[in-house]
Coordinates of C-alpha atoms in Angstrom, one line a residue:
Chain A
M1 CA -15.7 18.3 -31.3
A2 CA -14.2 15.1 -30.4
R3 CA -14.6 13.5 -27.0
V4 CA -11.8 11.5 -25.1
V5 CA -12.8 9.5 -22.1
V6 CA -10.1 8.5 -19.7
L7 CA -11.1 5.7 -17.2
G8 CA -9.0 6.1 -13.9
A9 CA -7.2 9.1 -12.5
G10 CA -4.0 7.5 -11.2
V11 CA -0.5 8.3 -12.4
S12 CA -1.2 7.1 -16.0
G13 CA -4.7 8.2 -16.4
H14 CA -4.1 11.6 -14.7
T15 CA -1.0 12.2 -16.7
A16 CA -2.9 11.3 -19.9
A17 CA -5.9 13.7 -19.2
L18 CA -3.6 16.6 -18.5
Y19 CA -1.6 16.2 -21.6
L20 CA -4.7 15.6 -23.7
K21 CA -6.4 18.8 -22.5
K22 CA -3.1 20.8 -23.1
R23 CA -2.9 19.6 -26.7
L24 CA -6.6 19.7 -27.5
G25 CA -7.5 22.9 -25.7
R26 CA -11.3 24.0 -25.4
S27 CA -12.2 22.6 -29.0
H28 CA -12.4 19.1 -27.6
E29 CA -13.7 17.4 -24.7
V30 CA -11.8 15.5 -22.1
I31 CA -13.6 13.5 -19.5
V32 CA -12.1 11.5 -16.6
V33 CA -14.0 8.8 -14.9
S34 CA -12.7 7.7 -11.5
P35 CA -14.4 6.1 -8.6
G36 CA -12.2 7.9 -6.1
S37 CA -12.6 11.6 -5.5
K38 CA -8.8 12.0 -4.6
W39 CA -5.5 11.5 -6.2
N40 CA -2.9 9.5 -4.4
W41 CA 0.9 9.6 -4.7
I42 CA 1.1 6.0 -3.9
P43 CA 4.9 5.7 -3.5
S44 CA 4.6 7.8 -0.4
N45 CA 2.0 5.6 1.3
I46 CA 4.8 3.6 2.9
W47 CA 5.7 6.7 5.1
V48 CA 2.1 7.1 6.0
G49 CA 2.2 3.3 7.0
V50 CA 4.9 3.9 9.5
G51 CA 3.4 7.1 10.9
K52 CA 6.0 9.5 9.3
M53 CA 3.5 11.3 7.1
T54 CA 0.0 12.1 7.4
A55 CA -2.5 10.7 4.8
D56 CA -3.6 14.2 3.6
K57 CA 0.0 14.7 2.5
V58 CA -0.3 12.1 -0.1
V59 CA -3.7 12.9 -1.6
F60 CA -5.7 15.9 -3.0
P61 CA -9.2 16.4 -4.4
L62 CA -9.3 16.1 -8.1
A63 CA -12.4 17.9 -8.9
P64 CA -10.9 21.4 -8.3
I65 CA -7.9 20.4 -10.5
Y66 CA -10.2 19.3 -13.4
R67 CA -12.5 22.3 -12.9
R68 CA -9.6 24.7 -13.3
K69 CA -8.1 22.7 -16.4
K70 CA -11.7 22.6 -18.0
I71 CA -11.7 18.8 -17.7
T72 CA -15.1 17.1 -17.1
F73 CA -15.0 14.8 -14.1
H74 CA -17.3 11.9 -13.1
Q75 CA -16.8 10.4 -9.9
A76 CA -17.9 7.1 -11.0
K77 CA -17.0 3.4 -11.8
A78 CA -17.0 2.1 -15.3
V79 CA -18.6 -1.3 -15.5
A80 CA -19.0 -1.9 -19.2
L81 CA -17.6 -1.1 -22.7
Y82 CA -19.6 -0.8 -25.9
P83 CA -16.9 -0.2 -28.4
E84 CA -19.3 -0.5 -31.4
G85 CA -21.9 1.6 -29.8
D86 CA -25.4 -0.1 -29.8
L87 CA -28.3 -0.4 -32.4
N88 CA -29.0 3.4 -32.1
S89 CA -25.6 4.7 -32.6
P90 CA -22.2 3.3 -33.8
R91 CA -20.4 5.6 -31.5
G92 CA -18.5 3.8 -28.6
Q93 CA -19.9 4.0 -25.2
V94 CA -18.9 3.4 -21.7
E95 CA -21.4 2.6 -19.0
I96 CA -20.5 4.1 -15.7
V97 CA -22.1 3.9 -12.1
Y98 CA -21.8 6.8 -10.0
T99 CA -19.9 6.7 -6.5
D100 CA -20.3 10.4 -6.1
P101 CA -22.3 10.7 -2.8
T102 CA -24.8 13.1 -4.6
R103 CA -25.8 10.6 -7.1
V104 CA -24.5 7.2 -5.9
G105 CA -25.6 4.2 -7.9
K106 CA -27.0 6.3 -10.8
T107 CA -26.0 4.5 -14.2
V108 CA -25.4 6.4 -17.4
R109 CA -23.7 5.7 -20.7
L110 CA -21.0 8.2 -22.0
G111 CA -20.4 8.2 -25.8
Y112 CA -16.8 8.6 -26.8
D113 CA -14.4 9.0 -29.8
Y114 CA -11.5 7.8 -28.2
L115 CA -11.2 5.9 -24.7
I116 CA -8.0 5.3 -22.6
N117 CA -8.4 2.5 -20.0
A118 CA -6.2 3.4 -17.1
T119 CA -8.2 2.0 -14.4
G120 CA -5.3 0.5 -12.6
P121 CA -5.7 -2.7 -10.7
Q122 CA -8.4 -4.4 -8.5
L123 CA -6.7 -5.1 -5.3
N124 CA -7.3 -9.1 -5.1
F125 CA -7.1 -9.7 -1.4
A126 CA -9.7 -12.3 -2.0
A127 CA -7.1 -14.5 -3.9
T128 CA -5.5 -15.5 -0.6
P129 CA -7.9 -16.5 2.4
G130 CA -7.2 -14.3 5.3
L131 CA -5.3 -11.6 3.3
G132 CA -6.1 -7.9 3.8
P133 CA -7.4 -5.4 6.4
D134 CA -11.0 -5.7 5.6
G135 CA -12.0 -9.1 7.3
G136 CA -8.5 -10.5 7.0
N137 CA -5.7 -10.9 9.3
T138 CA -3.1 -8.6 7.7
V139 CA -2.6 -4.9 7.1
S140 CA -1.8 -3.1 3.8
V141 CA -0.3 0.1 2.6
C142 CA -2.0 0.1 -0.8
T143 CA -4.4 3.0 -0.2
P144 CA -4.0 6.0 2.2
S145 CA -6.6 4.5 4.6
H146 CA -4.9 1.2 4.4
A147 CA -1.7 2.7 5.4
V148 CA -3.3 4.7 8.1
G149 CA -4.5 1.4 9.7
A150 CA -1.0 -0.1 9.2
A151 CA 0.6 2.7 11.0
K152 CA -2.0 2.3 13.9
R153 CA -1.2 -1.4 14.2
L154 CA 2.6 -0.9 13.9
A155 CA 2.3 1.7 16.9
E156 CA 0.5 -1.1 19.0
V157 CA 3.4 -3.5 18.2
I158 CA 5.8 -0.8 19.3
T159 CA 4.0 -0.4 22.6
N160 CA 4.0 -4.2 23.1
L161 CA 7.7 -4.3 22.4
K162 CA 8.3 -1.4 24.9
S163 CA 6.4 -3.4 27.5
G164 CA 9.0 -6.2 26.8
S165 CA 7.0 -8.6 24.7
P166 CA 8.9 -9.9 21.8
Q167 CA 7.2 -9.4 18.4
T168 CA 7.5 -10.8 15.0
L169 CA 7.0 -8.5 12.0
V170 CA 6.4 -9.9 8.5
V171 CA 6.3 -7.7 5.5
G172 CA 6.2 -8.9 1.8
V173 CA 3.6 -10.2 -0.6
G174 CA 0.5 -12.1 0.1
H175 CA 0.2 -14.4 -3.2
G176 CA 2.7 -16.3 -5.4
T177 CA 1.7 -14.0 -8.3
C178 CA 2.0 -10.5 -6.6
T179 CA 4.0 -7.6 -8.2
C180 CA 5.3 -4.4 -6.7
E181 CA 7.8 -6.3 -4.6
G182 CA 9.8 -3.1 -4.4
A183 CA 7.1 -1.4 -2.3
A184 CA 7.0 -4.2 0.2
F185 CA 10.8 -4.0 0.3
E186 CA 10.5 -0.4 1.1
Y187 CA 8.0 -0.8 3.8
A188 CA 9.9 -3.6 5.4
F189 CA 13.0 -1.3 5.8
N190 CA 10.9 1.7 7.0
V191 CA 9.4 -0.5 9.6
E192 CA 12.8 -1.7 10.6
Q193 CA 14.0 2.0 10.9
Q194 CA 10.9 2.8 12.9
L195 CA 11.6 0.1 15.5
R196 CA 15.2 1.3 15.8
E197 CA 14.1 4.8 16.4
A198 CA 11.7 3.5 19.1
G199 CA 14.6 1.9 20.7
V200 CA 13.0 -1.6 20.5
R201 CA 14.8 -3.1 17.4
D202 CA 16.6 -5.7 19.5
K203 CA 13.3 -7.3 20.8
A204 CA 11.7 -7.5 17.2
E205 CA 12.3 -10.0 14.4
V206 CA 11.6 -8.4 10.9
I207 CA 11.0 -10.9 8.1
Y208 CA 10.7 -10.0 4.5
L209 CA 8.4 -12.6 2.8
T210 CA 8.5 -12.7 -1.0
N211 CA 7.6 -14.6 -4.1
E212 CA 10.8 -13.4 -5.9
H213 CA 13.2 -16.2 -6.6
E214 CA 16.1 -14.3 -4.9
L215 CA 16.4 -11.0 -3.3
G216 CA 16.8 -7.9 -5.7
D217 CA 14.5 -9.6 -8.3
F218 CA 11.8 -7.0 -7.9
G219 CA 9.8 -8.7 -10.7
V220 CA 12.1 -7.5 -13.3
G221 CA 14.6 -10.3 -13.2
G222 CA 17.0 -8.5 -10.9
M223 CA 19.9 -6.3 -12.3
T224 CA 23.6 -6.2 -12.8
F225 CA 24.7 -2.8 -12.3
S226 CA 27.7 -0.6 -11.5
S227 CA 27.9 0.5 -7.9
G228 CA 30.8 2.3 -6.5
G229 CA 32.8 1.4 -9.5
A230 CA 32.2 -2.3 -9.4
R231 CA 30.0 -4.7 -11.1
V232 CA 27.4 -6.2 -8.8
T233 CA 24.0 -8.0 -8.9
S234 CA 21.1 -6.7 -7.2
E235 CA 20.9 -9.9 -5.4
A236 CA 24.2 -9.5 -3.7
W237 CA 23.6 -5.9 -3.0
M238 CA 20.4 -6.7 -1.2
E239 CA 21.8 -9.6 0.7
S240 CA 24.4 -7.2 2.2
L241 CA 21.6 -4.6 3.0
F242 CA 19.6 -7.2 4.8
R243 CA 22.6 -8.4 6.8
E244 CA 23.4 -4.8 7.6
R245 CA 20.0 -4.1 9.1
K246 CA 19.7 -7.5 10.7
M247 CA 16.7 -8.5 8.8
K248 CA 15.8 -12.1 7.7
A249 CA 14.2 -13.0 4.4
I250 CA 12.1 -15.8 2.9
T251 CA 12.1 -16.0 -0.8
Q252 CA 10.4 -18.4 -3.5
A253 CA 7.2 -18.3 -1.3
A254 CA 3.5 -18.4 -2.4
V255 CA 1.3 -17.4 0.6
T256 CA -1.9 -19.8 0.5
R257 CA -3.7 -18.8 3.7
I258 CA -3.3 -16.4 6.6
D259 CA -4.9 -17.4 9.9
P260 CA -4.8 -15.2 12.8
G261 CA -1.1 -14.9 13.7
V262 CA 0.1 -17.4 11.2
I263 CA 1.0 -17.2 7.7
N264 CA 0.9 -20.5 5.7
Y265 CA 3.1 -20.5 2.6
T266 CA 4.4 -23.1 0.1
Q267 CA 8.0 -22.6 -1.5
I268 CA 8.9 -23.8 -5.0
D269 CA 10.6 -27.1 -3.7
G270 CA 7.1 -28.0 -2.3
T271 CA 7.8 -27.6 1.5
E272 CA 4.9 -26.1 3.4
N273 CA 5.5 -23.8 6.0
A274 CA 3.9 -21.7 8.9
Q275 CA 5.3 -18.4 10.0
K276 CA 4.0 -16.9 13.1
F277 CA 3.6 -13.2 13.2
D278 CA 2.3 -10.3 15.5
F279 CA 2.2 -7.8 12.6
A280 CA 2.0 -8.5 8.9
M281 CA 1.9 -6.2 6.0
L282 CA 1.3 -8.3 2.9
L283 CA 0.5 -6.8 -0.5
P284 CA -2.3 -8.3 -2.6
P285 CA -2.2 -9.6 -6.2
F286 CA -3.7 -7.4 -8.9
R287 CA -6.2 -8.2 -11.5
G288 CA -8.3 -6.1 -13.9
V289 CA -11.2 -4.1 -12.4
G290 CA -13.8 -6.3 -14.1
L291 CA -14.9 -4.3 -17.1
T292 CA -17.2 -6.3 -19.5
A293 CA -17.5 -5.5 -23.2
Y294 CA -20.4 -5.9 -25.6
D295 CA -20.7 -5.6 -29.6
R296 CA -23.4 -3.6 -31.1
D297 CA -25.9 -6.4 -30.7
G298 CA -25.2 -6.8 -27.1
V299 CA -23.2 -10.0 -27.5
E300 CA -20.5 -10.2 -24.9
I301 CA -17.1 -9.6 -26.4
T302 CA -15.0 -9.4 -23.0
D303 CA -12.5 -12.0 -24.1
T304 CA -11.7 -10.2 -27.2
I305 CA -10.8 -7.0 -25.5
F306 CA -9.5 -8.2 -22.2
A307 CA -7.0 -11.1 -21.3
P308 CA -8.2 -13.6 -18.7
S309 CA -6.5 -11.6 -15.9
G310 CA -8.9 -8.7 -16.7
F311 CA -6.2 -6.4 -18.2
M312 CA -6.8 -4.9 -21.6
R313 CA -5.1 -6.6 -24.7
V314 CA -2.9 -4.0 -26.5
D315 CA -0.3 -4.0 -29.3
A316 CA 1.8 -6.8 -27.5
D317 CA 2.7 -10.2 -28.9
Y318 CA 0.6 -12.7 -26.7
T319 CA 1.5 -15.8 -28.4
A320 CA 2.2 -18.4 -25.8
K321 CA 5.8 -19.7 -25.9
P322 CA 8.5 -20.8 -23.4
F323 CA 10.1 -18.2 -21.2
D324 CA 13.4 -18.4 -22.9
E325 CA 11.8 -17.5 -26.2
W326 CA 10.1 -14.3 -25.1
T327 CA 11.9 -11.0 -26.2
A328 CA 11.7 -7.4 -25.3
Q329 CA 10.2 -6.9 -28.8
D330 CA 7.0 -8.8 -27.5
W331 CA 6.1 -5.8 -25.4
P332 CA 3.4 -3.0 -26.6
K333 CA 4.8 0.2 -28.0
T334 CA 1.6 2.1 -28.6
Y335 CA -0.9 0.5 -26.1
Q336 CA -3.5 0.5 -28.8
N337 CA -6.1 -2.3 -28.6
P338 CA -5.8 -4.6 -31.8
S339 CA -9.5 -4.8 -32.2
Y340 CA -10.6 -1.4 -31.8
A341 CA -8.1 1.4 -32.8
N342 CA -9.9 4.1 -30.6
L343 CA -9.2 2.1 -27.6
F344 CA -6.0 2.3 -25.5
G345 CA -4.9 0.6 -22.2
V346 CA -2.1 2.0 -20.2
G347 CA -0.3 1.6 -16.8
I348 CA -1.4 -1.4 -14.8
A349 CA -4.5 -1.7 -17.0
F350 CA -2.7 -3.1 -20.0
A351 CA -2.1 -6.8 -20.2
P352 CA 1.6 -7.7 -20.1
P353 CA 2.6 -10.3 -22.7
H354 CA 4.7 -12.3 -20.2
A355 CA 6.6 -12.2 -16.9
I356 CA 9.9 -10.5 -16.9
S357 CA 11.3 -12.5 -13.9
R358 CA 11.4 -16.3 -14.7
P359 CA 8.2 -17.9 -13.7
Y360 CA 8.4 -20.9 -11.3
A361 CA 5.6 -23.3 -9.8
T362 CA 5.4 -25.6 -6.7
P363 CA 5.5 -29.4 -7.5
G364 CA 1.8 -29.0 -6.8
G365 CA 1.3 -26.5 -9.7
L366 CA 1.1 -23.4 -7.5
A367 CA 2.5 -20.4 -9.4
V368 CA 5.4 -18.6 -7.7
A369 CA 5.9 -16.0 -10.5
P370 CA 6.3 -12.3 -9.7
A371 CA 4.1 -10.3 -12.1
P372 CA 5.8 -7.4 -14.2
P373 CA 5.6 -4.0 -12.3
R374 CA 4.1 -1.2 -14.6
T375 CA 3.8 1.5 -12.1
G376 CA 5.4 4.9 -11.5
M377 CA 7.8 6.1 -14.2
P378 CA 6.6 3.9 -17.1
S379 CA 3.1 4.3 -16.2
G380 CA 3.2 8.1 -16.6
A381 CA 5.2 7.7 -19.9
M382 CA 2.5 5.5 -21.3
G383 CA 0.0 8.1 -20.3
K384 CA 1.7 10.7 -22.0
V385 CA 2.5 9.0 -25.4
V386 CA -1.1 7.7 -25.7
A387 CA -2.4 11.3 -25.0
M388 CA 0.0 12.5 -27.6
T389 CA -1.1 9.9 -30.1
I390 CA -4.8 10.6 -29.5
A391 CA -4.1 14.3 -29.9
D392 CA -2.4 13.7 -33.3
M393 CA -5.2 11.5 -34.4
I394 CA -7.8 14.3 -33.7
L395 CA -5.8 17.3 -34.7
K396 CA -3.8 16.0 -37.5
G397 CA -5.9 13.1 -38.7
A398 CA -3.2 10.5 -38.0
L399 CA -4.4 7.0 -38.8
T400 CA -1.9 5.1 -36.8
P401 CA -0.3 5.8 -33.4
T402 CA 2.4 8.4 -33.7
H403 CA 4.1 7.9 -30.2
H404 CA 6.0 5.0 -28.7
A405 CA 7.1 4.0 -25.3
S406 CA 7.9 0.4 -24.9
M407 CA 9.1 -1.3 -21.7
G408 CA 11.4 -3.2 -23.8
E409 CA 13.2 0.2 -24.6
M410 CA 12.4 2.8 -22.0
A411 CA 14.5 3.1 -18.9
A412 CA 13.2 3.5 -15.3
A413 CA 14.4 4.7 -12.0
C414 CA 13.3 3.2 -8.8
I415 CA 14.2 4.9 -5.5
A416 CA 13.3 2.4 -2.7
S417 CA 13.3 4.1 0.7
T418 CA 14.9 2.2 3.4
G419 CA 14.3 4.8 6.1
T420 CA 13.2 8.4 6.2
G421 CA 14.7 11.5 7.7
L422 CA 16.4 14.6 6.2
R423 CA 19.7 13.8 7.9
H424 CA 19.4 10.2 8.7
G425 CA 17.2 9.0 5.8
T426 CA 18.4 6.4 3.5
A427 CA 17.3 4.8 0.3
A428 CA 18.4 2.5 -2.6
A429 CA 18.3 4.3 -6.0
M430 CA 18.3 2.0 -8.9
S431 CA 18.0 2.6 -12.7
M432 CA 17.6 0.2 -15.3
S433 CA 17.5 0.5 -19.2
P434 CA 15.6 -1.0 -20.5
I435 CA 13.0 -2.3 -18.0
V436 CA 12.5 -5.5 -19.9
P437 CA 15.9 -7.0 -20.6
D438 CA 16.9 -7.0 -24.3
N439 CA 19.2 -9.9 -24.6
A440 CA 19.7 -9.4 -28.3
R441 CA 20.9 -5.9 -27.8
Y442 CA 23.0 -6.4 -24.5
P443 CA 23.9 -10.1 -24.6
D444 CA 26.8 -9.7 -22.2
T445 CA 25.1 -7.7 -19.4
N446 CA 21.9 -9.6 -18.8
G447 CA 20.0 -7.6 -21.4
R448 CA 20.5 -4.1 -19.9
D449 CA 22.8 -1.3 -20.8
P450 CA 25.6 -1.1 -18.4
R451 CA 26.1 2.4 -18.6
T452 CA 22.6 3.3 -17.4
T453 CA 21.8 0.5 -15.0
T454 CA 23.1 1.6 -11.8
G455 CA 22.6 1.3 -8.0
E456 CA 23.3 3.6 -5.1
I457 CA 22.6 3.5 -1.5
G458 CA 22.7 6.6 0.8
L459 CA 21.1 9.7 2.1
A460 CA 21.2 11.4 -1.4
A461 CA 18.6 8.8 -2.6
H462 CA 16.4 9.6 0.3
W463 CA 16.5 13.3 -0.8
V464 CA 15.6 12.3 -4.3
K465 CA 12.7 10.3 -3.0
R466 CA 11.5 13.3 -1.0
V467 CA 12.0 15.8 -3.8
L468 CA 10.0 13.3 -6.2
H469 CA 7.2 13.3 -3.7
T470 CA 7.1 17.2 -3.9
M471 CA 7.6 17.4 -7.7
F472 CA 4.9 14.8 -8.6
L473 CA 2.4 16.4 -6.4
Y474 CA 3.1 19.8 -8.0
K475 CA 2.7 18.2 -11.4
A476 CA -0.3 16.2 -10.7
K477 CA -1.8 19.5 -9.4
A478 CA -1.2 21.1 -12.8
Y479 CA 0.4 24.1 -11.3
P480 CA 2.4 26.5 -13.7
F481 CA 4.7 24.6 -16.0
W482 CA 3.7 21.2 -14.7
Y483 CA 4.6 19.8 -18.1
L484 CA 8.3 20.6 -17.7
I485 CA 8.5 18.0 -15.0
P486 CA 9.3 14.7 -16.9
E487 CA 7.2 11.7 -16.0
Chain B
M1 CA 15.8 -25.0 -1.7
D2 CA 15.5 -21.5 -0.3
D3 CA 19.1 -20.7 1.0
T4 CA 18.5 -17.0 1.0
Q5 CA 18.9 -16.7 4.9
N6 CA 22.3 -18.4 4.5
R7 CA 23.5 -16.2 1.8
I8 CA 22.4 -13.0 3.9
D9 CA 24.3 -14.4 6.7
A10 CA 27.4 -14.7 4.6
A11 CA 27.0 -11.4 2.7
P12 CA 29.8 -8.8 2.9
L13 CA 28.9 -5.9 5.2
P14 CA 29.7 -2.4 4.1
G15 CA 33.2 -1.0 5.4
T16 CA 33.6 2.2 7.4
I17 CA 34.5 4.1 4.3
E18 CA 31.3 3.0 2.6
L19 CA 29.2 3.8 5.7
A20 CA 30.8 7.2 6.0
R21 CA 30.3 7.9 2.3
R22 CA 26.5 7.1 2.6
S23 CA 26.0 9.8 5.1
N24 CA 28.6 12.4 4.3
L25 CA 26.8 15.7 3.3
G26 CA 29.3 16.7 0.8
V27 CA 29.5 13.4 -1.0
Q28 CA 25.7 13.0 -0.8
L29 CA 25.0 16.4 -2.2
L30 CA 27.2 15.6 -5.1
H31 CA 25.4 12.2 -5.5
F32 CA 22.1 14.1 -5.2
M33 CA 22.8 16.2 -8.2
M34 CA 24.2 13.3 -10.2
L35 CA 21.1 11.1 -9.4
N36 CA 18.7 14.0 -10.4
Y37 CA 20.7 14.4 -13.6
T38 CA 20.7 10.7 -14.4
M39 CA 16.9 10.4 -13.7
Y40 CA 16.1 13.5 -15.8
R41 CA 18.2 12.0 -18.7
L42 CA 16.5 8.7 -18.5
A43 CA 13.1 10.1 -18.4
K44 CA 13.7 12.4 -21.3
S45 CA 15.2 9.6 -23.4
S46 CA 12.6 7.2 -22.7
H47 CA 9.7 8.7 -24.8

C-alpha cells in the first residue's frame, strides 16, 4: 500500500486529494494535512467583505467530506520535511504539529511515498509596517474572518457617510511585490457598488492603489483582446470602467508603511507620497509557509528544495536572466521537485521561475513588481495533473510524470466581480490563453492567442461568477459526479 | 511618472447601446451561455 500525503487543503491540495482517492481507491492511502478545519472558496470572500454574503456560505468543514471519501485528515501544520527519511528509515517523512483543539501542539512525523506541497501562501502582513487587521491599520479579505471584519468596518464608514462626513476608501495591495491584484480590483468595485446602493456614493472617494504598472495588468502583463468585435487592451478597458464608476487609481506604487489613517507609498519615479484614508483594504504579499528540510543525517537542505521566497522548486528553469529573455517554456510542466522525484509543489506553493509582468524598481531599489498569480483555475489544474501523475506512478509504475499543465500553455478565465445582484450585478469576464505570454508562438498579439483571449463586461459575467460559486462548492464537497466539473 | 488618473479622465465612456447591452436580459442570457461554453472549452483543453 502506497501512502500519498497532501499538505494543504485549498483549491490545489483538495483537488489533488479527491482525484488521488478516486484513482487509487481503497488499496492506497491518501492523507491530507491542513492547519484549518474548513475549506474556503476564496473568490467569494469579496462578497463577504461587503456584507453581501455570510461567511458560512463560503466555507464548509473538511472532516466529514474526507471521512466520506476515505481520506485521512490531520488538522495540523507541516513544519519540516525529511525527504530522505532519517537514520532509522529511508522513507520520506513530514513533521506536523497539530492545530486540532483535541491535540493541539502535539508533534508527529508522517512517513510518505509521495508528497504534494499545496500549502498555499503565508500572508506576509509583516512585510509592510502597519499592514493588516491584526495589530495593523488596514482590513483584509484574505480569509472569511478577515472579510467579516472588513464588512463591519465598511458598514461603519457608510454610517459616517450617512451622517454627512466625507470618507476616503482605499482598496489595493499593501506591498510592491504583491500578487492577486484582480481580487483587490474586484473588492474595490464591490465597495463602490455598496456605496451607491447605500445612497452615499457622492460623499465618498474610492481609490484603487496598486503595484501594477498600468491598470488591467493583473500581474499577467495585461491582455490585448477582442471585446465587442474590436481589439482593445485591458488597460484601455479598465480606464474606461474606472471613469464610468468615478473611481480614482494610483499605479506603480510600493506601499512602505501604514500609519493610522495614512498610507505611505513610493512610486517607481521615486516620488514619496502619503494617502489619507478612512477605510483601507490592502492585500498582503505572499511568501512560502516556512517549511524547513533536512537530509538523512539531519543537515538542513531547505535551500535545495525551496527558493528564497519559501516556495518549492519544481521543474522550472530558474536560471537568472533579463526579463526580455524569459520565455513561456521556462515555466514548470509537471511540478516535480528536481531533487526528489516523489515531491511535488502545486498552486501558490511552487516557486515561479520569473515574473509575468515586467518588474520595476524605484531609484532607491524598492521593487514594484507584481508577482505572478497562480490561483483559481490553474491551481486546480495543477492539483489534478499531479494527482494523475502520482496515480500512474503507483498503479502503472510510471517512472516519470505522465501529465502536464504548464502555465505557458494552459488558458485561464477570470471573472472579476464589479458588483453583485441577480438583476443589477455586473462583472468583467476575461479569458487568456496562455497565462504566461508565449511571444514565439503568438508574436503579433502580445504572446496570446487572439481567438481565446477575450473580454466581456455585463450581467452575464456576474451570473457566471455566481454559478461558479455554487459549482465549485459542489465539486469541493465531492457530491455525485463532482469530477465532471472541470477545474 | 504615473499619469493613470489623467488617462482615466480621458477614457471613453460606454455609449447608450453598450450600457443597454450589458443589462439586457435576452442579450445577457445569450452571453451567459457563450461564456460558460468558452470557459468549459478552455478548461477541458488546458490539461
